[in-house]
Short mmCIF file of C-alpha atoms in Angstrom, two decimals:
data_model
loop_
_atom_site.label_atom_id
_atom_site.label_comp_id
_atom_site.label_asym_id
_atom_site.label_seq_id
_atom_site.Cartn_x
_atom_site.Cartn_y
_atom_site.Cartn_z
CA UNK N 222 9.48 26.75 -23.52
CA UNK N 223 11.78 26.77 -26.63
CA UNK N 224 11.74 23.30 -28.22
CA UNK N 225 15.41 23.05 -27.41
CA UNK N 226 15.24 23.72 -23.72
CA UNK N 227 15.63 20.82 -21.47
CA UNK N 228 15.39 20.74 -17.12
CA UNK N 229 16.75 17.88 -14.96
CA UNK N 230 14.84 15.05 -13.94
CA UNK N 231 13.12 14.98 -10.97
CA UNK N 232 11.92 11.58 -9.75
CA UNK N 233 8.43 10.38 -8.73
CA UNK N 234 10.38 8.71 -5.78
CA UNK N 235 13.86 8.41 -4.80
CA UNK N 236 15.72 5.98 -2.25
CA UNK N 237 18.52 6.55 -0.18
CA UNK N 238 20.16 3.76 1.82
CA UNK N 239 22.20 4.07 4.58
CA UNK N 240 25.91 2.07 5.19
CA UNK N 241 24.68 0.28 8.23
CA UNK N 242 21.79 -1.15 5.48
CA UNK N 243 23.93 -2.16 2.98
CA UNK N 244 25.93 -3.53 6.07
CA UNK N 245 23.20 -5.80 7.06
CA UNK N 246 22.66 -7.03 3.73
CA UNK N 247 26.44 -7.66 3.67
CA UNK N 248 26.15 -9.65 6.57
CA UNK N 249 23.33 -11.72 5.78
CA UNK N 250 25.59 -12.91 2.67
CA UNK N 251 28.70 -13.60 4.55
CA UNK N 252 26.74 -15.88 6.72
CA UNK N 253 25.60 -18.40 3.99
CA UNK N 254 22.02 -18.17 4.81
CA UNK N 255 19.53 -16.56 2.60
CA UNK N 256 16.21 -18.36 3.16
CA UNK N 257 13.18 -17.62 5.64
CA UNK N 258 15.46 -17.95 9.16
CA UNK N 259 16.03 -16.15 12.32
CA UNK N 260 16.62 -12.36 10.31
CA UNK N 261 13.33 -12.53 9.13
CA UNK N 262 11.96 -14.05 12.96
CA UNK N 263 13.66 -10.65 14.10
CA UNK N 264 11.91 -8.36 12.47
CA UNK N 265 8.66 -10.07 12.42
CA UNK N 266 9.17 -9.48 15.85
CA UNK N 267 9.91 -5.95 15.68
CA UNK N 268 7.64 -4.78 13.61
CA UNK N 269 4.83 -6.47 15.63
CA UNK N 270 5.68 -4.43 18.17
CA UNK N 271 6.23 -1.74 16.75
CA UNK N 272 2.44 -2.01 15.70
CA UNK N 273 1.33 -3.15 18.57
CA UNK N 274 0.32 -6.80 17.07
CA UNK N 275 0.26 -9.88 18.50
CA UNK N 276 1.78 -11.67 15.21
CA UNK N 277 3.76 -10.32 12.32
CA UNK N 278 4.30 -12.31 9.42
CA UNK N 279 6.96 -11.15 6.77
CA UNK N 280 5.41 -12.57 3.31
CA UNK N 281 6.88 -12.35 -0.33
CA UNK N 282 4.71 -8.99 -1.32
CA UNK N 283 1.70 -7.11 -0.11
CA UNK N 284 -0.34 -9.29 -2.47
CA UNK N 285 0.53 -12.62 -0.70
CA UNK N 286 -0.65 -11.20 2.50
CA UNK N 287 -4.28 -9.82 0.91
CA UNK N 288 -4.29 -13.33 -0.89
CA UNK N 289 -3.55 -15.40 2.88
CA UNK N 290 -5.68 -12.78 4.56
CA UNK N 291 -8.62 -13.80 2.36
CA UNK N 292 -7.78 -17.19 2.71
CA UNK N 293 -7.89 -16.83 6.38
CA UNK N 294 -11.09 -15.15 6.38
CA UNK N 295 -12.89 -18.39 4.88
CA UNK N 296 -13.01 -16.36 1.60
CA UNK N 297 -13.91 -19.09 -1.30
CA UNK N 298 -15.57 -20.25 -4.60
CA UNK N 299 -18.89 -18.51 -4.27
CA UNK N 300 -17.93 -16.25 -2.28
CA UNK N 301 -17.57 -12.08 -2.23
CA UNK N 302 -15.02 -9.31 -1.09
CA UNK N 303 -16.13 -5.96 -1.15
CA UNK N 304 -12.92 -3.87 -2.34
CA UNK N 305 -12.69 0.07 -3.68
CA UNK N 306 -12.05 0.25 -7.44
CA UNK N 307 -9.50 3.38 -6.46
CA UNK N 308 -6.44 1.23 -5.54
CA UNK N 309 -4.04 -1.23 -7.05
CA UNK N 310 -5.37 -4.04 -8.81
CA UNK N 311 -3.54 -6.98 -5.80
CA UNK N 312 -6.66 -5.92 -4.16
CA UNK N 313 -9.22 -7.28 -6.02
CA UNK N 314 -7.10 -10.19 -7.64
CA UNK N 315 -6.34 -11.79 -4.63
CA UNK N 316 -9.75 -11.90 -3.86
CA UNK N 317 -10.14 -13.90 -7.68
CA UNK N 318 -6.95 -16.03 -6.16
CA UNK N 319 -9.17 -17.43 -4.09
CA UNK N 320 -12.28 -18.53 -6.25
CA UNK N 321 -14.40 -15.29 -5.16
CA UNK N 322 -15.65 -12.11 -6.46
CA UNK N 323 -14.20 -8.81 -5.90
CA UNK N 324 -17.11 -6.55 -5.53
CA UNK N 325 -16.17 -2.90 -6.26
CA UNK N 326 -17.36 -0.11 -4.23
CA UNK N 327 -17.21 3.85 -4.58
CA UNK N 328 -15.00 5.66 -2.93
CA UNK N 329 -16.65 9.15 -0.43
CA UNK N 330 -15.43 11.87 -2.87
CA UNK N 331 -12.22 13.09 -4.55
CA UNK N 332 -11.37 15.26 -1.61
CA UNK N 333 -11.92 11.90 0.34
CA UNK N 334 -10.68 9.38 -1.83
CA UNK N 335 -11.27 6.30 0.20
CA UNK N 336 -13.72 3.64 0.70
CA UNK N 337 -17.15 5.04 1.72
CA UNK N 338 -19.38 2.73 4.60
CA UNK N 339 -22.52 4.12 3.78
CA UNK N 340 -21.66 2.20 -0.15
CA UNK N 341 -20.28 -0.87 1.32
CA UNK N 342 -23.29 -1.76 3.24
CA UNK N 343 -25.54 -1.60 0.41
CA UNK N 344 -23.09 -4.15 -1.32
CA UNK N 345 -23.33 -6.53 1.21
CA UNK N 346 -24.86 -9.59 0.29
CA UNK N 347 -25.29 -13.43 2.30
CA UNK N 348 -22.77 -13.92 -0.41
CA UNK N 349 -20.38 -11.20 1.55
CA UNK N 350 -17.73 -12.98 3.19
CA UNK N 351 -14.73 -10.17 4.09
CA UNK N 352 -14.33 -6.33 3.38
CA UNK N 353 -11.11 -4.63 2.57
CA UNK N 354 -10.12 -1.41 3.27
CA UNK N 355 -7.62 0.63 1.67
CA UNK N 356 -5.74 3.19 3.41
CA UNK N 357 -4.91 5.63 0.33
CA UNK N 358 -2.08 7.88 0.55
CA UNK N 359 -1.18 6.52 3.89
CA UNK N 360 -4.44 8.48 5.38
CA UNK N 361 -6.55 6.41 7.20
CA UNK N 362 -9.89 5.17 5.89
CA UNK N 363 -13.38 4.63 8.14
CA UNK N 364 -11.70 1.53 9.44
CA UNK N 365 -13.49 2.28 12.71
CA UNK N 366 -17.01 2.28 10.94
CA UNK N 367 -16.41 -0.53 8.88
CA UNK N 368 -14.96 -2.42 11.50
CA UNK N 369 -18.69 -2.11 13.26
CA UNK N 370 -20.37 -3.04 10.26
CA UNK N 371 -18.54 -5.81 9.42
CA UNK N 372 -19.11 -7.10 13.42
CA UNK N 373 -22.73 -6.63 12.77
CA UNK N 374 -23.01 -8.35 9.55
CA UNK N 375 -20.69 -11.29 10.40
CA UNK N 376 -18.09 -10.76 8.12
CA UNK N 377 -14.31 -10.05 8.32
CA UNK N 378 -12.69 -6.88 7.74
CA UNK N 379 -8.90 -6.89 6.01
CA UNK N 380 -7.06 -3.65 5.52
CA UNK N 381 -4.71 -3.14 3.09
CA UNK N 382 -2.06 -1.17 4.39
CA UNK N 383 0.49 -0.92 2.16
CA UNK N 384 0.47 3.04 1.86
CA UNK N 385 0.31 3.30 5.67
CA UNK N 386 2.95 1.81 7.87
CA UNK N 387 2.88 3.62 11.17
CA UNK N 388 -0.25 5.55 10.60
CA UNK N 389 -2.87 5.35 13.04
CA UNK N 390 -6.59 6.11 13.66
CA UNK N 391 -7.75 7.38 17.24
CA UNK N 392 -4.44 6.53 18.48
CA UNK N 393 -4.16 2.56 17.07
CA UNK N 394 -1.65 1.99 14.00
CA UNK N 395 -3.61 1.17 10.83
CA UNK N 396 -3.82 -2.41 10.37
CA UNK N 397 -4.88 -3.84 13.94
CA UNK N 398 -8.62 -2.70 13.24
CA UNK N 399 -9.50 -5.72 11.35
CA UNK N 400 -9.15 -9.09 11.23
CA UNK N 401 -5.49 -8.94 9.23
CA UNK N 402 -3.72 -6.23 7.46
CA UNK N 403 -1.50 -6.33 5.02
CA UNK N 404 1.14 -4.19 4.33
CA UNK N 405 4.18 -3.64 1.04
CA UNK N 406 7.40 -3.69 0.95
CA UNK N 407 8.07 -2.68 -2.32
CA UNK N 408 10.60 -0.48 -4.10
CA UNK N 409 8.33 2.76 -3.83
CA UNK N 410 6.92 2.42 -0.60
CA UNK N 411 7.87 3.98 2.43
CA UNK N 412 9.45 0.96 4.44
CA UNK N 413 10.97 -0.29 1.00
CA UNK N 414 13.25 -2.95 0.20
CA UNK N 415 12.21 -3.53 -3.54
CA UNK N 416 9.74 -7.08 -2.85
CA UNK N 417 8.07 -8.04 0.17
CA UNK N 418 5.33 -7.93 2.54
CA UNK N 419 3.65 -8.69 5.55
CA UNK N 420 0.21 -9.73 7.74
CA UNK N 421 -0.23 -8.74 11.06
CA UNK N 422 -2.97 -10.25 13.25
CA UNK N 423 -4.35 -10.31 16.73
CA UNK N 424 -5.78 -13.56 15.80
CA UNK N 425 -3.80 -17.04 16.78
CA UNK N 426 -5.53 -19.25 14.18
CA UNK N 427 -5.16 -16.54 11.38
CA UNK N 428 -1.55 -16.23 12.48
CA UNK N 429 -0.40 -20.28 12.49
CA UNK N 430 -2.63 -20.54 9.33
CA UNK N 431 -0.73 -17.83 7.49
CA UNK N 432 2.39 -19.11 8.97
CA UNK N 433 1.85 -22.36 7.46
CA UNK N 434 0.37 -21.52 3.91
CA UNK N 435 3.52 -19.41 3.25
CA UNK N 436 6.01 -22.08 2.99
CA UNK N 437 3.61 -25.15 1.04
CA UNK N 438 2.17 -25.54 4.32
CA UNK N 439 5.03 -27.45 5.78
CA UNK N 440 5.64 -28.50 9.13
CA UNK N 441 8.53 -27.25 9.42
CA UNK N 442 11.32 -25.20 7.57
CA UNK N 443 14.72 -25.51 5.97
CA UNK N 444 15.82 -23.48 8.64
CA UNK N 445 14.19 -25.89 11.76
CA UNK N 446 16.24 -28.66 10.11
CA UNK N 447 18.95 -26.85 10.05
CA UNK N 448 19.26 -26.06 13.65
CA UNK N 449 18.55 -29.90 14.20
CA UNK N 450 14.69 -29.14 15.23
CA UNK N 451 13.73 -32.04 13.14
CA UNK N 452 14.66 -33.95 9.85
CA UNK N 453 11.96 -34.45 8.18
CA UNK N 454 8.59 -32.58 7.49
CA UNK N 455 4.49 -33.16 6.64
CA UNK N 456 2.40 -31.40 3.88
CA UNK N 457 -0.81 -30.53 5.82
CA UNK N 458 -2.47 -27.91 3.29
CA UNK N 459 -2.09 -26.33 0.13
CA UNK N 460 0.08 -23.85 0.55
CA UNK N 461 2.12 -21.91 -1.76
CA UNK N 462 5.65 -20.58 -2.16
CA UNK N 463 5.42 -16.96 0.04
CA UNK N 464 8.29 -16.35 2.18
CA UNK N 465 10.31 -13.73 2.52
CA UNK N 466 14.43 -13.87 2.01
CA UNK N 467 16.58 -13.53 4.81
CA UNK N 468 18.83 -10.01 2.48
CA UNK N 469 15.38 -8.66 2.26
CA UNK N 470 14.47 -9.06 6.17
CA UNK N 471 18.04 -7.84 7.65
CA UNK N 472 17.58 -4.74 5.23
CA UNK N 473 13.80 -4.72 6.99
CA UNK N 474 15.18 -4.64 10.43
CA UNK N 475 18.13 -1.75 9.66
CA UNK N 476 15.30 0.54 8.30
CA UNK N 477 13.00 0.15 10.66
CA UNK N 478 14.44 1.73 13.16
CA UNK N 479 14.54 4.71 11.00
CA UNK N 480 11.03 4.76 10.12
CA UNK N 481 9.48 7.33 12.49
CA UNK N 482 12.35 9.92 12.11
CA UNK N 483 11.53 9.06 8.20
CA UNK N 484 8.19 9.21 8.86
CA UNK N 485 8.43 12.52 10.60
CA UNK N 486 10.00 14.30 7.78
CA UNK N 487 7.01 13.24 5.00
CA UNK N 488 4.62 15.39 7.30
CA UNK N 489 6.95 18.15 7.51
CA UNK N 490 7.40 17.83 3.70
CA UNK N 491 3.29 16.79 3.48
CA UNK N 492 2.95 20.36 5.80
CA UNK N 493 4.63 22.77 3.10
CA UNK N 494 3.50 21.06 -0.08
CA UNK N 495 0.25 21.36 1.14
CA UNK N 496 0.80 24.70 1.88
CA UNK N 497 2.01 25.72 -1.65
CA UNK N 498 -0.76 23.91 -3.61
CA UNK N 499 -3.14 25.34 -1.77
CA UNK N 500 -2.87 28.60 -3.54
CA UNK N 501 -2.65 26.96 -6.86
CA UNK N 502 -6.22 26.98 -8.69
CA UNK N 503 -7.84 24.40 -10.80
CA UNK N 504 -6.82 21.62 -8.08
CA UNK N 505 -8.24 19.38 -5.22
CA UNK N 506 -5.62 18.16 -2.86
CA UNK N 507 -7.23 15.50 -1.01
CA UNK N 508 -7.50 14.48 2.67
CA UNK N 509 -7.13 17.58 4.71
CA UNK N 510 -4.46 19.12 6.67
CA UNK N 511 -5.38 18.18 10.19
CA UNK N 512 -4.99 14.73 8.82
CA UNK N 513 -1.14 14.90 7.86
CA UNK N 514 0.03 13.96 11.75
CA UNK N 515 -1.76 10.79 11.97
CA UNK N 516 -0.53 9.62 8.74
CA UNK N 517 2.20 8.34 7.22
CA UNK N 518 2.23 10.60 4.42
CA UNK N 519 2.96 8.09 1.31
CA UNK N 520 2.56 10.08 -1.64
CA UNK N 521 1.29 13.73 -2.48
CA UNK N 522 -1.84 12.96 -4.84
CA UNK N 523 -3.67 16.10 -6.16
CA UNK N 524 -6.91 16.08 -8.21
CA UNK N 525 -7.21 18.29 -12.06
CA UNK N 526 -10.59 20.21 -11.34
CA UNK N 527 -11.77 19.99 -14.48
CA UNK N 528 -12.31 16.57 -16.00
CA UNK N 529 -10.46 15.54 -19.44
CA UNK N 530 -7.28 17.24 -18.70
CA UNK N 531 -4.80 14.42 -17.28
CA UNK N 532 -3.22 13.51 -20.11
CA UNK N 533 -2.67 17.32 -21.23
CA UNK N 534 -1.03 18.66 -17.91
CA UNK N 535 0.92 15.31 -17.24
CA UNK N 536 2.94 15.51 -20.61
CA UNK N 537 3.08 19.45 -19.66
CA UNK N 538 4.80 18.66 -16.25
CA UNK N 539 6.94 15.74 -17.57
CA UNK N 540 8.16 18.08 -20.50
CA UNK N 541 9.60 20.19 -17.32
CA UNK N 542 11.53 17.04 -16.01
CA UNK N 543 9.26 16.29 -13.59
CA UNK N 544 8.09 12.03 -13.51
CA UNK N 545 4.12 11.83 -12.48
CA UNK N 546 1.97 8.79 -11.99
CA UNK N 547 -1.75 7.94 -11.91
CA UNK N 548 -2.54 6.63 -8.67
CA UNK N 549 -4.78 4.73 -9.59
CA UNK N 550 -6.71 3.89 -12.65
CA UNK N 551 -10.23 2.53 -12.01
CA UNK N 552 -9.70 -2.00 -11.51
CA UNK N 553 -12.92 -2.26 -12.99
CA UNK N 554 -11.93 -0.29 -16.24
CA UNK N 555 -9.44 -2.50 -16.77
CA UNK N 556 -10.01 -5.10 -20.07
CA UNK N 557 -9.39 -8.15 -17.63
CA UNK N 558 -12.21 -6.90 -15.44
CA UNK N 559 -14.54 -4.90 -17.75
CA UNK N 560 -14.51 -9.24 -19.25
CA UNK N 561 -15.15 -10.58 -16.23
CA UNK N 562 -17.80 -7.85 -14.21
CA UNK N 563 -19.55 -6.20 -17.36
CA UNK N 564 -21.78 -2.94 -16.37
CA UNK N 565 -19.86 -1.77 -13.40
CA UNK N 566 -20.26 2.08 -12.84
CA UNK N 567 -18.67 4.26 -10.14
CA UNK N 568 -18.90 7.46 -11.06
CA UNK N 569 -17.15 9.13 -8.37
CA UNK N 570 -13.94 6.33 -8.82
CA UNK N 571 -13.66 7.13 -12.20
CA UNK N 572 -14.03 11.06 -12.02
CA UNK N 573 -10.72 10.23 -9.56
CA UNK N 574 -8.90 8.07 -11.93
CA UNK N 575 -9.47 10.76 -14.97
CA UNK N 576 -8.32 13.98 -12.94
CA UNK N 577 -5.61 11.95 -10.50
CA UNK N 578 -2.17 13.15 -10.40
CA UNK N 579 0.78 11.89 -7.99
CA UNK N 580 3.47 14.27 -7.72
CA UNK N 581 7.23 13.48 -6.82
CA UNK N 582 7.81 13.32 -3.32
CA UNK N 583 10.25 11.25 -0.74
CA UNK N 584 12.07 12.36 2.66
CA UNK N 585 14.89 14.05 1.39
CA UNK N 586 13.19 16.47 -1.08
CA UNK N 587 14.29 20.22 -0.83
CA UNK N 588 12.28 23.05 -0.57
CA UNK N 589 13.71 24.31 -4.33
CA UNK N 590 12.18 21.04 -5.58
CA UNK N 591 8.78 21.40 -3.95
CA UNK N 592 8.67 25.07 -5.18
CA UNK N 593 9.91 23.60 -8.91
CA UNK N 594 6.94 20.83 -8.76
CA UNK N 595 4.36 23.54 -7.78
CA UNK N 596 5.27 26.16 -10.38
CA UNK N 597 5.15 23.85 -12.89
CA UNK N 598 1.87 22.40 -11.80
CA UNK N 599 0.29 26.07 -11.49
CA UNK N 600 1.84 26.69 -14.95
CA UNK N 601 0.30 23.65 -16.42
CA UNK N 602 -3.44 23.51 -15.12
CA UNK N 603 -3.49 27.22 -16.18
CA UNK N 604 -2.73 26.62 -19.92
#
């Protein structure tokens, strides 16, 4: 490449919204009312539904709902979470939120990067009060496994779902296997309307408890004494400031009914791409490809082969135009928690986080991108 040469961008992650979304946004303006009210009601009902919940409960971000989830668990000062390493850090902060420690745990391999059973029960401890699961890459974890140890051991299971709306294991949508899930709204995700989140639950006390704690666990809500419910309220709790805006909710509900269709054309995408880096060597694309239908295909994450050459191909591709990311960097090797939990080793988690690569990807992608991506990768790893 001559030092002069330049290529056009191509995005980690792009979003297109529809008219009848900004429409519904529109709306929500025009009608002077912007708090936690009946948009938000509307697609918490929806989207419990559509998962087959028995409560929904839009939230402020993904991290609110792992922090109320914990909460809800009995999770407290003394107390531990089990949590992978491999994942964003609201994982194992919330779990510090509540006075606890986040105890990390390896992940099965690099072609399987997600939370292995078999290393979670030799964490657990009477200390142990809740496991969470993380559903990487929108592919679904040992939920089903974990879910039985947790039963035996007494503790609660929380999966964090914020890479997998829609995807399901044996037939059930990720997120109903434990005792609450959480899932993201944010800019980058694949229901995404920049902030927000949400906890689903089987579980009635879980579900008024979570209800409650997102709005200073109040009574009652600007919007009950606005429709003349009541006029006053009670403080029965400490609760914090969680809800969701009513913009961000109507632009919820448009989406959502797009979500499968969107859904749909990530696995076709997932399908090829998967295809084309299969022939490229020096890689390991995880998960495998009888996987793709069952999940909700988030991001395309491969793995450099050979160890110590992240940094070197990344710059290579992004030279080419082409954004990367590094999902994720090891929580534990960050300076806040190397302070905090001193002489924590996961060799396989960090192997992943040193040879991790997420390529761009979203629904509308064309084939000439997927085929620019790939080259490029080939090109890159083979210097």
């Amino acid at each position: 490449m001559s030092s002069t040469e330049t290529f056009p961008e191509l995005p980690l992650f792009d979003l297109q919204l529809q008219p009848q979304d900004l429409e519904a946004v529109a709306e929500t303006l025009r009608s002077g009312w912007l708090t936690l009210g009946p948009r938000t009601a509307a697609f918490e009902e929806a989207f419990a539904e559509h998962l087959g919940a028995r409560h929904a409960i839009a939230l402020s971000s993904c991290t609110a709902a792992l922090h109320l989830a914990y909460l809800a668990a009995g999770v407290g000062p003394g107390d531990e979470v089990i949590v992978p390493s491999f994942t964003f850090t609201a994982t194992a902060a919330a779990a510090l939120y509540c006075g606890a420690t986040p105890v990390f745990a390896e992940i099965v391999s690099r072609k399987n990067p997600s939370l292995d059973p078999g290393d979670v029960e030799r964490r657990i401890t009477p200390r142990t009060k809740a496991v969470c699961v993380v559903h990487y890459a929108g592919y679904a974890a040992a939920a089903d496994r974990l879910k039985e140890l947790c039963d035996a051991h007494g503790i609660a299971l929380i999966e964090d779902v914020a890479h997998a709306p829609s995807a399901t294991l044996g037939g059930r949508k990720l997120g109903t296997w434990g005792l609450s899930g959480a899932f993201s709204f944010f800019s980058n995700k694949v229901l995404s309307v920049g902030e927000g989140g949400l906890l689903c639950t089987d579980d009635d006390e879980v579900a008024a408890f979570v209800r409650s704690r997102r709005s200073h666990a109040m009574t009652s809500g600007t919007w009950d004494r606005h429709s003349g419910r009541t006029d006053t309220y009670d403080i029965t709790g400490l609760g914090f400031n969680y809800r969701l805006d009513e913009p961000r909710a109507a632009l919820l509900l448009s989406r959502l009914g797009r979500l499968e269709g969107e859904i749909t054309r990530r696995r076709e995408l997932t399908v090829r791409y998967r295809g084309l880096l299969a022939d490229v060597e020096g890689i390991i694309v995880p998960f495998e490809d009888a996987e793709v239908p069952s999940s909700s295909c988030y991001v395309i994450s491969i793995m450099i082969d050979e160890d110590g050459r992240q940094a070197e191909v990344a710059t290579r591709l992004r030279e080419r135009g082409i954004q990367i990311s590094i999902l994720y960097p090891s929580i534990h090797r960050f300076t806040a928690y190397r302070e905090r939990f001193p002489g924590v080793s996961l060799p396989i988690t960090e192997l992943a986080s040193r040879t991790e690569l997420t390529l761009p990807f979203y629904p509308h992608m064309t084939n000439d991108d997927q085929d620019r991506v790939v080259a490029a990768l080939a090109e890159a790893v083979a210097s």
